[in-house]
XYZ file of C-alpha atoms in Angstrom:
142
model
C 66.102 -114.368 17.591
C 69.462 -112.624 17.247
C 71.145 -115.686 18.741
C 69.533 -117.957 16.121
C 70.586 -115.634 13.299
C 74.149 -115.399 14.602
C 74.279 -119.170 15.000
C 73.003 -119.756 11.446
C 75.541 -117.280 10.025
C 78.329 -118.973 11.979
C 77.194 -122.428 10.842
C 76.963 -121.303 7.216
C 80.432 -119.707 7.381
C 81.893 -122.866 8.899
C 80.273 -125.064 6.244
C 81.486 -122.893 3.362
C 85.032 -122.737 4.741
C 85.084 -126.540 5.106
C 83.922 -127.023 1.530
C 86.561 -124.591 0.240
C 89.336 -126.155 2.315
C 88.370 -129.663 1.122
C 88.680 -128.492 -2.490
C 92.089 -127.018 -1.764
C 93.545 -130.019 0.073
C 92.504 -132.906 -2.099
C 92.716 -133.512 -5.848
C 89.397 -133.124 -7.632
C 88.456 -135.430 -10.514
C 87.926 -133.652 -13.831
C 85.805 -134.384 -16.906
C 87.849 -136.585 -19.274
C 86.018 -135.163 -22.300
C 87.662 -131.769 -21.832
C 89.444 -130.975 -25.110
C 92.318 -129.139 -23.423
C 93.442 -132.420 -21.818
C 94.105 -133.949 -25.221
C 96.088 -130.832 -26.158
C 98.152 -131.233 -22.980
C 98.782 -134.894 -23.825
C 100.229 -133.782 -27.169
C 102.312 -131.056 -25.491
C 103.857 -133.712 -23.243
C 104.893 -135.870 -26.245
C 108.366 -134.311 -26.326
C 108.953 -135.090 -22.641
C 107.567 -138.639 -22.925
C 109.879 -139.395 -25.835
C 112.889 -137.831 -24.087
C 112.624 -140.254 -21.145
C 112.128 -143.261 -23.398
C 114.731 -145.015 -25.530
C 112.879 -146.779 -28.333
C 112.813 -147.339 -32.072
C 109.475 -145.496 -32.446
C 108.141 -142.241 -31.032
C 105.122 -142.440 -28.734
C 101.901 -140.490 -29.240
C 98.884 -140.140 -26.918
C 96.045 -142.614 -27.298
C 93.699 -141.356 -24.582
C 93.471 -139.522 -21.272
C 92.603 -142.102 -18.615
C 92.332 -139.873 -15.548
C 92.380 -136.125 -14.917
C 92.621 -134.300 -11.592
C 93.303 -130.805 -10.376
C 94.274 -129.454 -7.002
C 94.617 -125.934 -5.675
C 97.849 -125.395 -3.746
C 100.091 -122.321 -3.873
C 99.071 -122.275 -7.519
C 97.470 -125.293 -9.123
C 98.486 -128.825 -9.981
C 96.832 -130.479 -12.943
C 97.532 -134.186 -13.211
C 96.693 -136.593 -16.013
C 97.198 -140.323 -16.492
C 97.666 -140.710 -20.224
C 97.974 -143.836 -22.330
C 100.697 -143.453 -24.974
C 101.526 -145.859 -27.794
C 104.186 -146.359 -30.445
C 103.618 -144.361 -33.607
C 104.708 -144.945 -37.168
C 107.416 -142.262 -36.738
C 110.877 -143.636 -36.073
C 113.232 -142.065 -33.575
C 115.866 -140.074 -35.396
C 113.587 -139.561 -38.411
C 110.939 -137.048 -37.408
C 112.021 -134.280 -35.050
C 110.205 -134.226 -31.709
C 108.626 -130.860 -32.484
C 107.088 -132.341 -35.671
C 105.408 -135.255 -33.884
C 101.652 -134.834 -34.227
C 98.707 -136.786 -35.559
C 99.133 -135.517 -39.130
C 102.688 -136.899 -39.304
C 102.622 -139.881 -36.936
C 99.820 -142.429 -36.784
C 99.337 -144.992 -34.024
C 101.261 -148.174 -34.855
C 99.048 -151.294 -34.758
C 100.199 -153.724 -32.038
C 102.896 -151.276 -30.940
C 104.216 -150.834 -27.406
C 101.880 -148.965 -25.030
C 102.556 -147.386 -21.656
C 100.734 -145.322 -19.063
C 102.357 -142.030 -18.030
C 101.575 -139.502 -15.305
C 101.794 -135.955 -16.655
C 101.663 -133.110 -14.132
C 101.517 -129.384 -14.726
C 102.322 -127.166 -11.760
C 101.188 -123.647 -12.523
C 101.520 -120.255 -10.837
C 100.217 -117.962 -13.584
C 100.609 -114.750 -11.559
C 104.372 -115.450 -11.476
C 104.407 -116.802 -15.044
C 105.714 -120.152 -13.726
C 104.722 -123.461 -15.277
C 106.480 -126.785 -14.785
C 105.589 -129.936 -16.710
C 106.786 -133.301 -15.386
C 106.379 -136.736 -16.945
C 106.759 -140.050 -15.140
C 106.141 -143.537 -16.483
C 103.589 -145.456 -14.411
C 103.781 -148.836 -16.173
C 103.790 -150.699 -19.459
C 100.417 -151.788 -20.799
C 100.137 -155.344 -22.114
C 98.803 -155.931 -25.645
C 95.039 -156.327 -25.526
C 94.790 -154.885 -21.992
C 91.837 -152.529 -21.645
C 92.497 -149.206 -19.956
């Protein structure tokens, strides 16, 4: 009886440690309806517009994919569709770009960007990176 109990405890411990290690090694898909993802997409607007040389500023249209991964800290990663807004570069300052000031421009340029936030809150370290994935053709569904 003691052998069976010890075996079950060992098996349970092994199973739990495997589940935890799987969560830590691989990115986990997140719910796209999470409101904080839209807020992050807007926070990345400054970085998206810094790496892009265009007549119009880009604003987020929608979050296409969201993942998180536990490492020595956490990595949150979003694929976000951005599109040209009605705000011209040089007119509205980047810090003033938001939905109240800049509306989505009909038939404007669209592009998909990868936005990543690496966070180590216990060290007060946060790093946001933005990388263009590709342009999105007019009429293409994402």
